[in-house]
Structure formats: structure tokens, C-alpha cells
Coordinates of C-alpha atoms in Angstrom, one line a residue:
M145 CA -18.5 34.4 -1.2
Q146 CA -17.3 32.5 1.8
A147 CA -15.3 34.1 4.5
L148 CA -11.5 34.3 3.9
Q149 CA -9.5 31.6 5.6
V150 CA -5.9 32.1 6.6
I151 CA -3.4 29.2 6.2
D152 CA -0.1 29.2 8.0
G153 CA 2.5 28.1 5.4
S154 CA 5.1 27.5 8.1
V155 CA 3.3 24.6 9.8
L156 CA 5.0 21.1 9.9
E157 CA 7.1 20.6 6.7
G158 CA 6.6 24.3 5.8
G159 CA 7.1 23.7 2.1
G160 CA 5.3 23.8 -1.3
Q161 CA 2.9 21.0 -0.4
I162 CA 0.9 23.3 1.8
L163 CA 0.6 25.7 -1.1
R164 CA -0.5 23.1 -3.6
N165 CA -3.0 21.3 -1.5
S166 CA -4.5 24.5 0.0
I167 CA -4.9 26.1 -3.5
S168 CA -6.5 22.9 -4.9
L169 CA -9.0 22.6 -2.0
S170 CA -9.7 26.4 -2.2
A171 CA -10.6 26.1 -5.9
L172 CA -12.9 23.0 -5.3
L173 CA -14.7 24.4 -2.3
G174 CA -15.0 28.0 -3.5
K175 CA -13.1 29.2 -0.4
P176 CA -10.9 32.3 -0.6
I177 CA -7.7 31.8 1.2
D178 CA -4.6 33.7 2.3
I179 CA -1.5 31.6 2.6
R180 CA 1.1 33.3 4.8
K181 CA 4.7 32.5 5.6
V182 CA 4.9 30.6 2.2
R183 CA 7.6 27.9 2.2
N184 CA 8.9 29.3 5.5
G185 CA 10.7 26.0 6.1
R186 CA 12.8 26.4 3.0
K187 CA 16.0 28.3 2.2
P188 CA 15.3 30.7 0.7
P189 CA 11.6 30.9 1.7
G190 CA 8.9 32.3 -0.5
L191 CA 7.7 31.4 -4.0
K192 CA 10.0 30.0 -6.6
N193 CA 9.3 29.8 -10.3
Q194 CA 7.6 26.4 -10.3
H195 CA 5.3 27.3 -7.3
R196 CA 4.3 30.6 -9.0
T197 CA 3.6 28.8 -12.2
G198 CA 1.5 26.2 -10.4
I199 CA -0.6 28.8 -8.6
E200 CA -1.1 30.7 -11.8
L201 CA -2.3 27.5 -13.6
A202 CA -4.8 26.8 -10.8
A203 CA -6.0 30.4 -10.9
E204 CA -6.7 30.1 -14.6
I205 CA -8.6 26.8 -14.2
A206 CA -10.7 28.2 -11.3
S207 CA -11.1 31.8 -12.7
A208 CA -9.5 33.0 -9.4
T209 CA -8.4 36.4 -8.3
L210 CA -4.8 36.0 -7.4
T211 CA -2.5 38.4 -5.6
G212 CA 1.1 38.0 -4.3
A213 CA 2.1 35.5 -6.9
T214 CA 5.6 36.9 -7.6
N215 CA 8.9 35.1 -7.1
G216 CA 10.1 35.5 -3.4
S217 CA 6.6 36.4 -2.2
S218 CA 5.7 35.0 1.3
T219 CA 2.0 35.8 1.1
V220 CA -0.5 34.6 -1.5
S221 CA -4.2 35.4 -1.8
F222 CA -6.4 33.1 -3.9
A223 CA -10.1 33.8 -4.4
P224 CA -11.7 31.2 -6.8
K225 CA -14.8 31.8 -8.8
Q226 CA -15.7 29.0 -11.3
I227 CA -13.9 25.9 -12.4
T228 CA -13.8 25.8 -16.2
P229 CA -12.8 22.7 -18.2
G230 CA -10.5 23.2 -21.1
N231 CA -7.0 22.9 -22.5
Y232 CA -4.3 24.5 -20.3
T233 CA -0.6 25.0 -20.6
A234 CA 2.0 25.7 -17.8
D235 CA 5.7 26.3 -18.2
P236 CA 8.0 27.4 -15.3
V237 CA 10.7 28.0 -18.0
T238 CA 13.2 26.1 -15.7
A239 CA 13.7 22.5 -14.7
G240 CA 10.9 23.0 -12.1
A241 CA 9.0 19.7 -11.8
A242 CA 6.1 19.1 -14.2
T243 CA 4.7 16.6 -11.7
L244 CA 4.2 19.3 -9.1
L245 CA 2.3 21.3 -11.6
L246 CA 0.1 18.2 -12.0
Q247 CA -0.4 17.9 -8.2
I248 CA -2.0 21.3 -7.9
S249 CA -4.1 21.2 -11.0
L250 CA -5.3 17.5 -11.2
P251 CA -7.8 17.6 -8.2
I252 CA -9.4 20.7 -9.6
L253 CA -9.9 19.4 -13.2
L254 CA -11.2 16.1 -11.9
F255 CA -14.4 17.9 -10.9
A256 CA -14.7 20.3 -13.9
P257 CA -18.4 20.6 -14.8
S258 CA -18.1 18.8 -18.1
T259 CA -18.6 15.4 -19.7
T260 CA -15.7 16.0 -22.0
A261 CA -12.0 15.7 -21.1
S262 CA -9.7 18.6 -20.2
T263 CA -6.0 18.6 -21.1
L264 CA -2.9 19.9 -19.5
T265 CA 0.4 20.5 -21.3
L266 CA 3.0 20.7 -18.5
K267 CA 6.5 21.8 -19.2
G268 CA 9.7 21.8 -17.2
G269 CA 11.5 18.9 -15.5
T270 CA 10.1 15.5 -15.9
N271 CA 12.8 13.6 -13.9
A272 CA 14.2 15.7 -11.1
T273 CA 15.1 15.4 -7.5
N274 CA 12.8 16.6 -4.7
A275 CA 9.7 15.7 -6.7
P276 CA 8.2 12.5 -8.1
Q277 CA 9.6 11.5 -11.5
I278 CA 6.9 11.5 -14.2
D279 CA 7.4 7.6 -14.4
Y280 CA 6.4 7.4 -10.8
I281 CA 3.1 9.2 -11.6
Q282 CA 2.5 7.0 -14.6
H283 CA 3.3 3.6 -13.1
I284 CA 2.6 4.0 -9.4
F285 CA 0.4 6.9 -8.4
L286 CA -2.1 6.7 -11.3
P287 CA -2.6 2.9 -11.3
F288 CA -3.3 3.1 -7.6
A289 CA -5.6 6.1 -7.9
R290 CA -7.5 4.5 -10.8
R291 CA -8.1 1.3 -8.9
H292 CA -9.0 2.8 -5.5
F293 CA -10.5 6.2 -6.1
G294 CA -11.9 5.9 -9.6
L295 CA -9.7 8.5 -11.3
N296 CA -9.6 8.4 -15.1
V297 CA -6.4 10.2 -16.2
D298 CA -3.9 9.5 -19.0
V299 CA -0.3 10.8 -19.1
D300 CA 1.8 11.0 -22.2
V301 CA 5.5 12.0 -21.9
R302 CA 6.3 13.9 -25.2
R303 CA 9.8 15.1 -24.1
R304 CA 11.9 14.4 -21.1
G305 CA 13.5 17.3 -19.2
Y306 CA 16.3 17.0 -16.7
F307 CA 18.1 19.3 -14.4
P308 CA 19.4 22.0 -15.0
K309 CA 17.9 22.6 -18.5
G310 CA 14.4 21.3 -18.1
G311 CA 12.5 21.6 -21.4
G312 CA 10.4 18.5 -20.8
E313 CA 6.8 18.2 -22.0
V314 CA 4.0 16.1 -20.6
H315 CA 0.4 15.9 -22.0
V316 CA -2.2 14.9 -19.5
T317 CA -5.8 14.1 -20.3
V318 CA -8.3 14.3 -17.4
F319 CA -11.6 12.6 -17.9
P320 CA -14.2 13.8 -15.5
G321 CA -16.9 11.5 -14.1
V322 CA -20.5 12.0 -14.9
E323 CA -21.9 15.1 -13.2
G324 CA -22.4 14.5 -9.5
A325 CA -19.9 11.6 -9.4
K326 CA -17.9 11.2 -6.3
L327 CA -14.5 9.6 -5.6
T328 CA -14.8 6.1 -4.3
A329 CA -13.4 5.3 -0.8
A330 CA -10.1 3.4 -0.9
S331 CA -9.7 0.4 1.4
V332 CA -6.2 -1.0 1.3
L333 CA -5.4 -2.9 4.5
E334 CA -4.2 -6.3 3.3
R335 CA -0.8 -6.3 1.6
G336 CA -0.8 -9.8 0.2
A337 CA 2.1 -11.2 -1.8
I338 CA 4.3 -9.3 -4.3
T339 CA 2.9 -10.2 -7.7
R340 CA 5.3 -8.4 -9.9
I341 CA 8.3 -5.9 -9.9
G342 CA 8.4 -3.6 -12.8
G343 CA 10.6 -0.6 -13.7
I344 CA 12.0 1.7 -16.3
A345 CA 15.6 2.9 -16.6
H346 CA 15.9 5.8 -19.0
V347 CA 18.7 8.0 -20.4
A348 CA 18.7 10.9 -22.8
G349 CA 21.7 12.5 -24.4
L350 CA 23.8 9.6 -23.1
P351 CA 24.9 6.2 -24.4
A352 CA 22.1 3.6 -24.4
H353 CA 24.2 1.0 -22.6
L354 CA 24.0 3.2 -19.4
A355 CA 20.2 2.6 -19.2
K356 CA 20.8 -1.2 -19.4
T357 CA 23.6 -0.9 -16.8
M358 CA 21.1 0.8 -14.4
A359 CA 18.4 -1.8 -15.0
D360 CA 20.8 -4.7 -14.6
S361 CA 22.3 -3.3 -11.4
A362 CA 18.8 -2.8 -10.0
I363 CA 17.9 -6.4 -10.8
A364 CA 21.1 -7.7 -9.2
R365 CA 20.5 -5.7 -6.1
L366 CA 16.9 -7.0 -5.9
A367 CA 18.1 -10.6 -6.4
A368 CA 20.6 -10.2 -3.6
S369 CA 17.8 -9.3 -1.3
G370 CA 15.7 -12.3 -2.4
F371 CA 13.5 -10.7 -5.0
T372 CA 14.3 -12.8 -7.9
P373 CA 12.5 -15.1 -10.4
D374 CA 14.6 -17.9 -9.0
A375 CA 13.1 -17.6 -5.5
A376 CA 11.0 -20.3 -4.0
V377 CA 8.0 -18.2 -4.8
P378 CA 8.8 -16.6 -8.1
V379 CA 8.3 -12.9 -8.5
P380 CA 8.5 -11.6 -12.1
V381 CA 11.0 -8.8 -12.4
E382 CA 10.8 -6.7 -15.5
I383 CA 12.8 -3.5 -15.8
A384 CA 12.9 -1.9 -19.2
S385 CA 15.8 0.2 -20.4
T386 CA 15.2 3.0 -22.9
R387 CA 17.2 5.8 -24.6
E388 CA 15.2 8.9 -25.6
K389 CA 15.7 10.1 -29.2
N390 CA 17.9 13.2 -29.3
E391 CA 15.0 15.3 -30.6
N392 CA 12.9 14.2 -27.6
T393 CA 15.0 15.8 -24.9
V394 CA 16.8 19.0 -24.0
G395 CA 20.2 18.2 -22.6
G396 CA 21.2 14.9 -21.0
G397 CA 20.1 13.0 -18.0
S398 CA 19.1 9.6 -16.5
G399 CA 16.9 8.0 -14.0
V400 CA 15.3 4.8 -12.7
V401 CA 11.8 4.1 -11.3
L402 CA 10.8 0.8 -9.9
W403 CA 7.5 -0.5 -8.6
A404 CA 6.2 -3.6 -6.7
E405 CA 2.6 -4.6 -7.3
L406 CA 0.9 -6.2 -4.3
A407 CA -1.9 -8.7 -4.4
G408 CA -3.9 -6.6 -2.0
G409 CA -4.0 -3.6 -4.4
G410 CA -1.0 -1.7 -2.9
M411 CA 1.9 -0.2 -4.7
I412 CA 5.5 0.3 -3.5
G413 CA 8.0 2.4 -5.5
G414 CA 11.7 3.2 -5.5
S415 CA 13.5 5.7 -7.7
A416 CA 16.8 7.5 -8.3
V417 CA 17.9 10.3 -10.6
G418 CA 21.4 10.2 -12.3
S419 CA 24.0 12.9 -12.0
K420 CA 27.6 13.5 -12.9
Q421 CA 28.6 12.4 -9.4
K422 CA 26.9 8.9 -9.7
D423 CA 27.8 6.0 -11.9
A424 CA 25.1 4.0 -13.6
V425 CA 25.5 1.0 -11.4
G426 CA 25.1 3.2 -8.3
V427 CA 21.9 4.8 -9.7
G428 CA 20.3 1.4 -10.3
E429 CA 21.3 0.2 -6.8
E430 CA 20.0 3.4 -5.2
A431 CA 16.5 2.9 -6.7
A432 CA 16.5 -0.8 -5.7
N433 CA 17.6 0.0 -2.2
E434 CA 14.7 2.5 -1.9
L435 CA 12.2 -0.1 -3.2
I436 CA 13.6 -2.7 -0.8
K437 CA 13.3 -0.2 2.1
G438 CA 9.7 0.4 1.2
L439 CA 8.9 -3.3 1.0
E440 CA 10.5 -4.1 4.3
A441 CA 8.5 -1.3 6.0
G442 CA 5.5 -3.6 5.4
G443 CA 2.9 -1.1 4.3
C444 CA 0.5 -1.2 1.3
V445 CA 1.9 2.2 0.0
D446 CA 5.3 3.8 0.1
E447 CA 6.0 7.0 1.9
W448 CA 5.6 9.1 -1.3
L449 CA 2.3 7.6 -2.4
E450 CA 1.1 7.9 1.3
D451 CA 1.2 11.7 1.2
Q452 CA -0.1 12.1 -2.4
I453 CA -3.4 10.3 -1.7
I454 CA -4.4 12.3 1.4
I455 CA -6.3 15.0 -0.6
F456 CA -8.2 12.3 -2.5
M457 CA -9.1 10.5 0.8
A458 CA -10.5 13.8 2.1
L459 CA -12.6 14.3 -1.0
A460 CA -13.9 10.7 -1.3
E461 CA -17.3 9.5 -0.2
G462 CA -17.3 7.2 2.8
T463 CA -14.4 6.0 4.9
C464 CA -11.0 5.4 3.3
E465 CA -8.4 3.2 5.1
V466 CA -4.9 2.6 4.1
R467 CA -2.1 0.6 5.8
C468 CA 1.2 2.4 5.8
G469 CA 4.7 1.1 6.7
K470 CA 6.5 0.9 10.0
H471 CA 8.3 4.2 9.5
G472 CA 5.6 6.3 11.0
L473 CA 3.8 9.0 9.0
T474 CA 6.2 11.3 7.1
L475 CA 6.1 15.1 7.7
H476 CA 4.7 15.5 4.2
T477 CA 1.8 13.2 5.1
Q478 CA 1.2 14.9 8.4
T479 CA 1.1 18.2 6.6
A480 CA -1.3 17.0 3.9
I481 CA -3.7 15.8 6.7
W482 CA -3.4 19.1 8.5
V483 CA -4.3 21.1 5.3
A484 CA -7.2 18.8 4.6
E485 CA -8.7 19.2 8.1
Q486 CA -8.2 23.0 7.9
L487 CA -10.1 23.4 4.7
T488 CA -12.6 20.5 4.7
D489 CA -14.9 18.6 7.1
A490 CA -12.9 15.4 6.5
K491 CA -11.9 13.7 9.7
F492 CA -8.7 11.6 9.9
D493 CA -7.9 9.0 12.5
I494 CA -4.4 7.6 12.8
T495 CA -3.7 4.4 14.7
V496 CA -0.5 2.4 15.1
Q497 CA -0.9 -1.4 15.2
D498 CA 1.0 -3.7 17.6
S499 CA 3.0 -4.7 14.5
G500 CA 4.2 -1.1 14.1
H501 CA 2.2 -0.4 11.0
T502 CA 0.3 2.9 10.8
I503 CA -3.3 2.9 9.6
I504 CA -4.8 6.1 8.2
R505 CA -8.6 6.3 8.2
C506 CA -10.5 9.2 6.8
R507 CA -14.2 10.0 6.7
G508 CA -14.3 11.9 3.5
I509 CA -16.7 14.7 2.5
G510 CA -18.1 13.0 -0.6
Y511 CA -17.2 16.0 -2.6
T512 CA -19.3 17.0 -5.6
P513 CA -19.0 20.3 -7.5

């Protein structure tokens, strides 16, 4: 067994991301860790239901000895043994984000020693604030990760879950590569033209016309900013509007996720979640404004994709390089890099171009089980 490594959970953004990335890397590398001052940057600090559920899921997959995994705990010890492929279920019994359960478990299962797929049944919130919506994972993160890292993952949303009732259900199929396969190194430096803008506006437990209103308002906002099929260089804009069947949701809710596909292989997203305080027009405009902001920043990835790919850059073989926007690296991205460098031999190099764009380069460890 390797020596215990202590991770300071209060560093930089001091939230749940340190927990998720540290546990994933611990499981893959067989490194026992203590995470102290868990979520020290949050009020209240310590584990919440969804964090505990995610750690317990990772412990089950990695046959880990786990201590301190109780709600409110500020110290967690995780000692992995062996990653076992299989069929796993996790349920925070709240509106806790199913996508955050995926973030902690996906890197582990990608390298399960098997030639057959593993499955995850993840329950909770599918479309919540303070976490990627499941549609972001389906239409932005996974297409990017498939193209540039070679991930082979399918996501099927069986039931949507909104705050505060949750109750969503997502089925994930993780196909491992052949034994000994490594993640490919992503090189995404050239942005190229916007080739398409896609999106989905969804409602559940609410009138169907609200979804169309959100989609139409997003299209109108994009058109006002010059992203329109009538522009000199036409950009197809296709935003679907859907209403979930009553039996496919618990409670009501709504949301919008938009994405811009770039010729150079990049993806930029924008999203918004509905609430009683927002009208449908405002929700559509909010998502469009976020997409416009990401496009105007000039990177090949948006600020959310930017931090989610760091762990895969660290695990990949060779040198990854990704052009980010002019906003500078987010605290989440800086934190993900810090965790990766604490637990792996990956080396990151951050440069800011004269144009203001930030380039992340990483010499990955070429991880194999």
C-alpha cells in the first residue's frame, strides 16, 4: 500500500470539486488519502448528502475503506483496493446533482479492468443550479471528450428531477477501452468558425408552450447579437423545445442548455434553470447571454468545460493543449490543476497569449490500470 497523502480541502475554491477529483485519482492510482477541511470554503462547510453519496459510490467501485463519510464531516479517509466493473446505483435522496455523482465515478469506471461495459444508475437532480445540467453533459462535455480524449460513454435520461424534489434518474453506460488503452491527448488550439448552434429547452409539470417560449427567446437574443441564419455567413440555429411526460418527472421545473459547435473541434455552452422568480422569456435570454459571453471570450472551450477536462488531461498520454477564453482561468480550473499536480506526476503549463487567451498545456501521465 502506498503512503497516505493528505489533501487540504480548503485550497483555492475550497468546495466539492477537490473532494471529487481527489477521490477519483486516489481510486485510479491506488493512493490512500485523507481530505481535511472538506468544503471549507462553503457555508456550512463539510459533507452534504450529495457529496457523501458520491464518495460512497466511488468507494463501492474501488472496494475502498472509507471513514468520515457522514453529513457535516470535515475529514474523509479513502483507501482504495481494486476497481471492479459492474452495475452501480447512487441516490442522494434529495435534489443533489446526478451530474456531480457522474463526475466522481466516470474517471474510475473508464479504466475498470474489463472489456464489457459498466453501468451507473444515478438519481437526484438532473437540472439544478450550481452543477452542470444533464443536457450539458450529453451535448457538450461528452461530445468533446469523445472527440478529443477517446471516451466512449452513453447517457440516457429516464426521468428529470428538479429542485427541490429531485427524483430524476439517469442511466450511464461506460465502455472501457481495450486493456492497456490510454486516453488520447487533446489538442484544441484553433477555434475556427461557428458551424452550428444547438439547444434544448425543457419543461416538466408545466405547460408545453413555456418550453417554446424559452427556445424562441434564446433564438431572438442570439439573432440580436448577430448569430442568425440570416447573417452574411449563415449559422444554423436549432433549439428544440420539449415537455416531459407527467410520469417522467417528479414535480415541475424547466431549463435551457445551448451549445455552439466550432470548426476547430471546440464547444461553447450556455445554460439557465427556471424558477418561480423568472419568466420563460428571461430564462431563454439568460442561457443565450451566457453562450454569447462564452463565444465573445474567444476560447475553444467555455469556463465549465475548461475545468471538467483537467482530470482527463492529467491522465492522457502525451501533451494536451487547449485554448481558453480571455476571462483567465476560473478558480474551479485552478483547483482542478492543483489537485491533479498533488496526486499525479502530470505537469501543467499555463501561458497567456498577447491576445489575452489562456493556453493550458499538460504533459499527462499516460495512465493505464
